[in-house]
Tab-separated table of C-alpha atoms and ligand atoms in Angstrom:
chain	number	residue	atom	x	y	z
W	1	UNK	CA	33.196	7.037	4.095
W	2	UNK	CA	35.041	5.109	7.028
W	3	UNK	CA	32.995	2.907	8.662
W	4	UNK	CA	32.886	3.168	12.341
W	5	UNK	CA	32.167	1.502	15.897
W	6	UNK	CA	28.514	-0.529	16.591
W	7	UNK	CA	26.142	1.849	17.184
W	8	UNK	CA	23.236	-0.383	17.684
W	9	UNK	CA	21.974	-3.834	16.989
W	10	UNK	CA	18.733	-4.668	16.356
W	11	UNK	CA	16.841	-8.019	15.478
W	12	UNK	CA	17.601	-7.743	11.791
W	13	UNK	CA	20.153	-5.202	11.066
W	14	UNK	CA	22.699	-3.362	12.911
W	15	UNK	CA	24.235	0.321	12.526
W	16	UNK	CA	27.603	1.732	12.425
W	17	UNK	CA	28.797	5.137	12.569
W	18	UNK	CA	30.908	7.153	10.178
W	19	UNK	CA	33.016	9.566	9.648
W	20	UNK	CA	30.382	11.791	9.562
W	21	UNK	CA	28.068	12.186	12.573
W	22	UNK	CA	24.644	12.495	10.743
W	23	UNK	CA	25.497	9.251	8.714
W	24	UNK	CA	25.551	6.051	9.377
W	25	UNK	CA	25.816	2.237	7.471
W	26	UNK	CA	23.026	0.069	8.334
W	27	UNK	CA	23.979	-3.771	8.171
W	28	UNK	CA	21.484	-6.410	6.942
W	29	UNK	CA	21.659	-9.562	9.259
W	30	UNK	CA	20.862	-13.000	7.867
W	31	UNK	CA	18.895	-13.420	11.686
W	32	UNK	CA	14.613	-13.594	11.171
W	33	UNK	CA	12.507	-13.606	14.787
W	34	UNK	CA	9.232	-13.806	14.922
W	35	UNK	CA	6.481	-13.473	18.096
W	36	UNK	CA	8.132	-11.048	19.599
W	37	UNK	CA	11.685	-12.810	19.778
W	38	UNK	CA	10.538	-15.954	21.112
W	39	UNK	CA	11.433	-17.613	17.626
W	40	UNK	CA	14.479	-17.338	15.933
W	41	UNK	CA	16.735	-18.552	13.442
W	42	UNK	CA	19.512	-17.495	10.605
W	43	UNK	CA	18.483	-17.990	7.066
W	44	UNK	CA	21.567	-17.534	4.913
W	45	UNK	CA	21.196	-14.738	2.024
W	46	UNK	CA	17.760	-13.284	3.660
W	47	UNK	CA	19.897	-10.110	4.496
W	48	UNK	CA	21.308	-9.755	1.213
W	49	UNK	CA	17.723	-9.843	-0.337
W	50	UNK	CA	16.034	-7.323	1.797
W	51	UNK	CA	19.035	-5.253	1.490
W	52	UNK	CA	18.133	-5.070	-2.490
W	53	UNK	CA	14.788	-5.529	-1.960
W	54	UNK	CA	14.560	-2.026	0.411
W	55	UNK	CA	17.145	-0.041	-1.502
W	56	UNK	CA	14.903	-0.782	-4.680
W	57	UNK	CA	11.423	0.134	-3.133
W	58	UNK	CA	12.567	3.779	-1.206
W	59	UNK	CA	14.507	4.504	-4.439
W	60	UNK	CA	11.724	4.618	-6.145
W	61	UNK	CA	9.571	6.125	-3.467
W	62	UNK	CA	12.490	9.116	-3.308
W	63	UNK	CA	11.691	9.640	-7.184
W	64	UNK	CA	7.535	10.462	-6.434
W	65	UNK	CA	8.738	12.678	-3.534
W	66	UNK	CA	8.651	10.574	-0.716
W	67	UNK	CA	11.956	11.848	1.664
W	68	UNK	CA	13.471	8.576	2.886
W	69	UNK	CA	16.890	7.772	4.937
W	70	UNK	CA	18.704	6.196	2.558
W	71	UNK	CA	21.763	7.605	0.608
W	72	UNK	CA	23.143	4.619	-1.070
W	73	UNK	CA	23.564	0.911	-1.435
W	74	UNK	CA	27.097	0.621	-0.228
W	75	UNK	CA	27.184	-3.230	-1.136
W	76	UNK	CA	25.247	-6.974	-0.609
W	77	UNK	CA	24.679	-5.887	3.022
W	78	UNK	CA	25.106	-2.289	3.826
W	79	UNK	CA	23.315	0.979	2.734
W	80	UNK	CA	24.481	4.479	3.762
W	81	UNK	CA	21.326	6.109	5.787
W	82	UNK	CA	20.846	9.469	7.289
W	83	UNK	CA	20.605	9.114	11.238
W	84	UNK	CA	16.935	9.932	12.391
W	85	UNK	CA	15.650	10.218	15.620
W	86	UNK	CA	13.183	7.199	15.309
W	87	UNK	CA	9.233	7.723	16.283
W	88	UNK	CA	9.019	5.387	18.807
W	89	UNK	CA	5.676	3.833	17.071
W	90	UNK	CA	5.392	1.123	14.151
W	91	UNK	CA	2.889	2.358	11.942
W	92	UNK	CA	0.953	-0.660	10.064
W	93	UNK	CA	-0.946	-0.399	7.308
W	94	UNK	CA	-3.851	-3.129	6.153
W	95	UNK	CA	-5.217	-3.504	2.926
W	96	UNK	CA	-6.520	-6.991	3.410
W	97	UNK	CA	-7.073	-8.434	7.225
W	98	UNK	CA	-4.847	-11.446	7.797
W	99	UNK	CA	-2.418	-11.976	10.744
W	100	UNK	CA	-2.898	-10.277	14.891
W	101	UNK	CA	-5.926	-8.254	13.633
W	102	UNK	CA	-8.142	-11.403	12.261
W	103	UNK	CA	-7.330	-12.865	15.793
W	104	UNK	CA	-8.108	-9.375	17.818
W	105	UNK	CA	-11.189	-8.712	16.318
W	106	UNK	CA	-12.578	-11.997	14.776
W	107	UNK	CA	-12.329	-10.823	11.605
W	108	UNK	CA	-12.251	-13.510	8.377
W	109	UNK	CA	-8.622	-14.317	7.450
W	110	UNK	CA	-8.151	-12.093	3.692
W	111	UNK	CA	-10.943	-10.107	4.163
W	112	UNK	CA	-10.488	-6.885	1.709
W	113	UNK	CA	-10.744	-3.722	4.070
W	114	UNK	CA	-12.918	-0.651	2.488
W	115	UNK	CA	-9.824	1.786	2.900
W	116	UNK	CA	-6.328	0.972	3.933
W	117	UNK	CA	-6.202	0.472	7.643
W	118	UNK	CA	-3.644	2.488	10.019
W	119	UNK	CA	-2.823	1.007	13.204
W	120	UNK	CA	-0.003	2.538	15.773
W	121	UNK	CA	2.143	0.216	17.918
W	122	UNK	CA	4.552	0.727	20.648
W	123	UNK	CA	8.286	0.138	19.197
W	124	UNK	CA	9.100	-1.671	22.684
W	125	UNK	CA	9.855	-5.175	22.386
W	126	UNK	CA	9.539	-5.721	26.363
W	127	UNK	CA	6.047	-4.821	26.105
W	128	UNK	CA	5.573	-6.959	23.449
W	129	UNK	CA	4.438	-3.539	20.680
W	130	UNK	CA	1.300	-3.286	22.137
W	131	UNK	CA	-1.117	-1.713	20.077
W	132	UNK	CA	-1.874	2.380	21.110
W	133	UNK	CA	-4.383	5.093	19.380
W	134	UNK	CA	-3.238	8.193	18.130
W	135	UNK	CA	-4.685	9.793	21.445
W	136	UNK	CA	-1.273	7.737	23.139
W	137	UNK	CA	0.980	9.423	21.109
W	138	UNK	CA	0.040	12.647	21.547
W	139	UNK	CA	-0.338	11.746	25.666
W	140	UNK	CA	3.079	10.405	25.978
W	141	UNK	CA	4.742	13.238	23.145
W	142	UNK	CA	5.662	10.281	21.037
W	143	UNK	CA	5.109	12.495	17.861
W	144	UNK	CA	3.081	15.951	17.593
W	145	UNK	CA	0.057	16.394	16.029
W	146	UNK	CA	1.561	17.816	13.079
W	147	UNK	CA	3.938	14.978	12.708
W	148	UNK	CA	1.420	12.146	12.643
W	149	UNK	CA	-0.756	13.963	9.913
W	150	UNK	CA	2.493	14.162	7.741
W	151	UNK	CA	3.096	10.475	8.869
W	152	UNK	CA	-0.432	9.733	7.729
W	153	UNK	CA	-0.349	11.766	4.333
W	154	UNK	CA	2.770	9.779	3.595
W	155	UNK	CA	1.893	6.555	4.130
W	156	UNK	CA	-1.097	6.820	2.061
W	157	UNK	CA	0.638	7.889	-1.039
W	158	UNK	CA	3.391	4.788	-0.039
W	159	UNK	CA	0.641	2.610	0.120
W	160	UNK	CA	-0.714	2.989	-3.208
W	161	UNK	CA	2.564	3.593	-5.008
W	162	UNK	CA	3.419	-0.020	-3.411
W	163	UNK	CA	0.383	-1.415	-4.221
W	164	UNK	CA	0.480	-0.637	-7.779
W	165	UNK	CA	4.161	-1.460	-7.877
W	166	UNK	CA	3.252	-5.101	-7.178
W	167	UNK	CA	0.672	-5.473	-8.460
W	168	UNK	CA	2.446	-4.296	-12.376
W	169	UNK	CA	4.459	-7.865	-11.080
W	170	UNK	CA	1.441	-10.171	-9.835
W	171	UNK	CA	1.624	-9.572	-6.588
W	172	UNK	CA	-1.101	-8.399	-3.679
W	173	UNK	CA	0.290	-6.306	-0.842
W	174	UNK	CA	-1.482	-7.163	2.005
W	175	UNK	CA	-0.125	-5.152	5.117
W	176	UNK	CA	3.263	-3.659	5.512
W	177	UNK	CA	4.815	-2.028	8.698
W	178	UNK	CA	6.711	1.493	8.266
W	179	UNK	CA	9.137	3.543	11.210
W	180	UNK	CA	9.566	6.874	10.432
W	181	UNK	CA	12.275	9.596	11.848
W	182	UNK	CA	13.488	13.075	12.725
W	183	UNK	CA	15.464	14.534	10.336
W	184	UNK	CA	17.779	17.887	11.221
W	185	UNK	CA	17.625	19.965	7.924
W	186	UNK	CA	18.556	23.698	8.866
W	187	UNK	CA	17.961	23.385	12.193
W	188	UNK	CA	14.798	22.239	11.621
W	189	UNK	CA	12.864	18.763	12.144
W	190	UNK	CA	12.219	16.876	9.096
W	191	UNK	CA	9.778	14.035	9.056
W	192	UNK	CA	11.602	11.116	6.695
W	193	UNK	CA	10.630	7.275	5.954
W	194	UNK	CA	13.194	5.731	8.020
W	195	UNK	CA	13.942	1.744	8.509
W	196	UNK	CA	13.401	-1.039	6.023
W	197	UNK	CA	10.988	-1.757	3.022
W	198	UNK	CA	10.976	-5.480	2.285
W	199	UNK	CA	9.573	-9.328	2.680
W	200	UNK	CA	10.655	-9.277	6.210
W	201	UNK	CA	8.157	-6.112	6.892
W	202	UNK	CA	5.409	-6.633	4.420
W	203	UNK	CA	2.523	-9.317	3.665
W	204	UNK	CA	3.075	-9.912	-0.296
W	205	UNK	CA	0.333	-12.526	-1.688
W	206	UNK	CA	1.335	-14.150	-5.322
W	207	UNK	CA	-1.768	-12.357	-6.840
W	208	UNK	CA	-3.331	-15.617	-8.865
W	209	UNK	CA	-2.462	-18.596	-5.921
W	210	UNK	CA	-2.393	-16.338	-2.811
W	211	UNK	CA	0.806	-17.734	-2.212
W	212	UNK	CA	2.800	-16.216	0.741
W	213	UNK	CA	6.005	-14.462	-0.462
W	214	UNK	CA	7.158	-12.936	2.687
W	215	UNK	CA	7.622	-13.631	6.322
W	216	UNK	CA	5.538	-15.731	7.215
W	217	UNK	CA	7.273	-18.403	5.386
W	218	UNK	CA	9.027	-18.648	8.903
W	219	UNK	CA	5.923	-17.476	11.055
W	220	UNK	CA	4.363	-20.591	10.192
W	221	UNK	CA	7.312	-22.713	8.810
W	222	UNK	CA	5.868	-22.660	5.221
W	223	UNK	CA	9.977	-23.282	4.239
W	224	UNK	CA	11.110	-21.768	1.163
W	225	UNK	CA	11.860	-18.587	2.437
W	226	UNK	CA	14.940	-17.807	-0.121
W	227	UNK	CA	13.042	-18.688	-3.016
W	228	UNK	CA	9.956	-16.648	-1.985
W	229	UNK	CA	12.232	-13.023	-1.196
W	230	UNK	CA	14.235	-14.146	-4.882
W	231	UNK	CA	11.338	-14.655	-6.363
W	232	UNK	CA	9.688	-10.791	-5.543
W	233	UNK	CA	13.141	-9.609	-6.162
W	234	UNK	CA	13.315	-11.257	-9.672
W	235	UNK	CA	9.724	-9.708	-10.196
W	236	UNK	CA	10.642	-6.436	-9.538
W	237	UNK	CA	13.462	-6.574	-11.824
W	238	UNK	CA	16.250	-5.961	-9.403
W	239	UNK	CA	17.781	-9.778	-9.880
W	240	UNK	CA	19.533	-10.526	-13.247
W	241	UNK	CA	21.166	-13.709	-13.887
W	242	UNK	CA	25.076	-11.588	-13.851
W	243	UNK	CA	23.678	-11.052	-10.357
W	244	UNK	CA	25.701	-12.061	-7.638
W	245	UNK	CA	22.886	-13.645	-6.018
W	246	UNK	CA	22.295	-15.825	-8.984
W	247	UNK	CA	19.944	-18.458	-9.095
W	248	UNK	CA	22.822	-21.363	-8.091
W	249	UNK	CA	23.877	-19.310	-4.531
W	250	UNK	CA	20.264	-19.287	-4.157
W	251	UNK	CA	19.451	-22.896	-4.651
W	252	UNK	CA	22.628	-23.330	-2.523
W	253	UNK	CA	21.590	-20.825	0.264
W	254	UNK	CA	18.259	-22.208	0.511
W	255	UNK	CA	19.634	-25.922	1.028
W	256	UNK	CA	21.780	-24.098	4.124
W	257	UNK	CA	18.372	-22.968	5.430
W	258	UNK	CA	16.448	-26.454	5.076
W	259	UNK	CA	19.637	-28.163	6.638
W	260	UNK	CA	19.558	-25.967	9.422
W	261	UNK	CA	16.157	-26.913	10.525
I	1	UDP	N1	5.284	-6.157	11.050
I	1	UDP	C1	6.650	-5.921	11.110
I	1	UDP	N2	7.257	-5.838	12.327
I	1	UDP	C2	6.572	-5.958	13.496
I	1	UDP	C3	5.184	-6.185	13.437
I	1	UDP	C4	4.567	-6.278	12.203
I	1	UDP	O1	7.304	-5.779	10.079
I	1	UDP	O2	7.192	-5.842	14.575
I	1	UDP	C5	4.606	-6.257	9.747
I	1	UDP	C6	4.241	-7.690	9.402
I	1	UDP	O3	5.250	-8.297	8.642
I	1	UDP	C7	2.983	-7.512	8.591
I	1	UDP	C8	2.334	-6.246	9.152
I	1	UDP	O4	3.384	-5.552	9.814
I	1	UDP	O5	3.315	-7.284	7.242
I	1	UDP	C9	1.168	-6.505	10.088
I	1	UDP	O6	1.595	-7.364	11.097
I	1	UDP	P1	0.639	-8.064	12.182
I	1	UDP	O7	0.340	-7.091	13.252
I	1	UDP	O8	-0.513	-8.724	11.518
I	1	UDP	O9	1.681	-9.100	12.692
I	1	UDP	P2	1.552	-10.522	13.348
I	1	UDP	O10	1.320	-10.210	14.787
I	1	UDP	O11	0.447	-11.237	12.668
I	1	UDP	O12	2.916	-11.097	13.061
């Protein structure tokens, strides 16, 4: 597969076409933003993690039947995807309340919800992904009514495949955010899991100290970052010590990332 021109960049990844028009390499950046872009840095080896991180969780999500966009790993930072026409909407999903929602609603910071949460947002980054009901999709034909009950079905069944997948490796999944995308199979659209799976996108809790191994290590410059993403890679089995990333390029990417600050 010959890798093509820039088809996009986004804030963590970018995508390249191929050779073949309904597939396409997506590029893990080493770039992390937070509030809506108004912080920003490069933490070296965060794009190599999610890569692994992602290919490892909608692998496995592929094998219990949930249709996802990606083909292959291709290599540290690129994975062969199926192009998808992207649902302009962010789906979250809250197990426990912590982050925006505690603050919207005055709700206690790791308060365990009844029933896993769905909220939409806006994918628009000008508008700062304001939150929107299911009534605004349907308004605006961002998805049909068919599509968001197959959304909803599958996230569901994502949600507690994830949440027993970490917690088999002592760790509490919070929230996560998913994207989801049209798929042309025989003419027809297909609903798939589209985007990424990984630290960057989920809220993972170390399940005995609540300690934070995800993103918001840089939210709220907890530092560490590298050894938190290693750390639920080495969990999930995905990092051996013949690993490329071994454990000394981590020790030295992570003293990059404290220099740069
Ligand atoms: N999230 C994401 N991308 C976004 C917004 C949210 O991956 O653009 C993830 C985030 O990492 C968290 C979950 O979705 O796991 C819920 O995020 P929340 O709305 O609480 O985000 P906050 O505003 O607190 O950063």
């Amino acid at each position: 597969m010959k890798k093509g021109k820039k088809l996009y960049e986004g804030k963590a990844k970018i995508i390249y076409a191929t050779n073949d028009k309904n597939i396409v390499i997506q590029y893990f950046k080493d770039d992390a933003t937070a509030f809506n872009n108004q912080k920003k840095t490069t933490i070296e080896g965060k794009g190599v993690l999610n890569n692994r991180i992602s290919e490892h969780i909608l692998s496995n999500l592929s094998q219990i039947g949930i249709e996802n966009h990606l083909i292959k790993r291709l290599n540290m930072r690129e994975q062969l995807i199926k192009l998808v026409e992207i649902i302009p909407v962010e789906f979250i999903i809250r197990n426990v309340a912590t982050g925006s929602i505690t603050k919207r609603l005055g709700i206690e910071d790791g308060t365990v919800l009844k029933e896993p949460l769905i909220e939409y947002c806006l994918k628009n980054d000008k508008l700062g992904d304001p939150l929107i009901s299911e009534e605004h999709i349907l308004a605006f034909d961002w998805a049909t009514k068919i599509e968001i009950d197959k959304v909803k079905k599958m996230i569901l069944r994502i949600n507690d495949f994830m949440i027993g997948m970490f917690r088999g490796v002592g760790i509490k999944l919070i929230d996560f955010k998913l994207e989801f995308g049209r798929n042309k199979i025989d003419g027809k659209n297909e609903i798939i899991l589209a985007d990424e799976i990984s630290p960057d996108t989920c809220r993972l809790w170390d399940s005995i100290t609540d300690k934070k191994l995800d993103k918001d290590r840089f939210r709220k410059d907890l530092g560490d970052l590298i050894p938190a993403y290693t750390e639920v890679a080495k969990r999930l089995g995905i990092l051996h010590e013949q690993s490329n990333i071994s454990a000394v390029n981590v020790t030295k990417l992570s003293s990059i990332q404290r220099k740069k600050k």
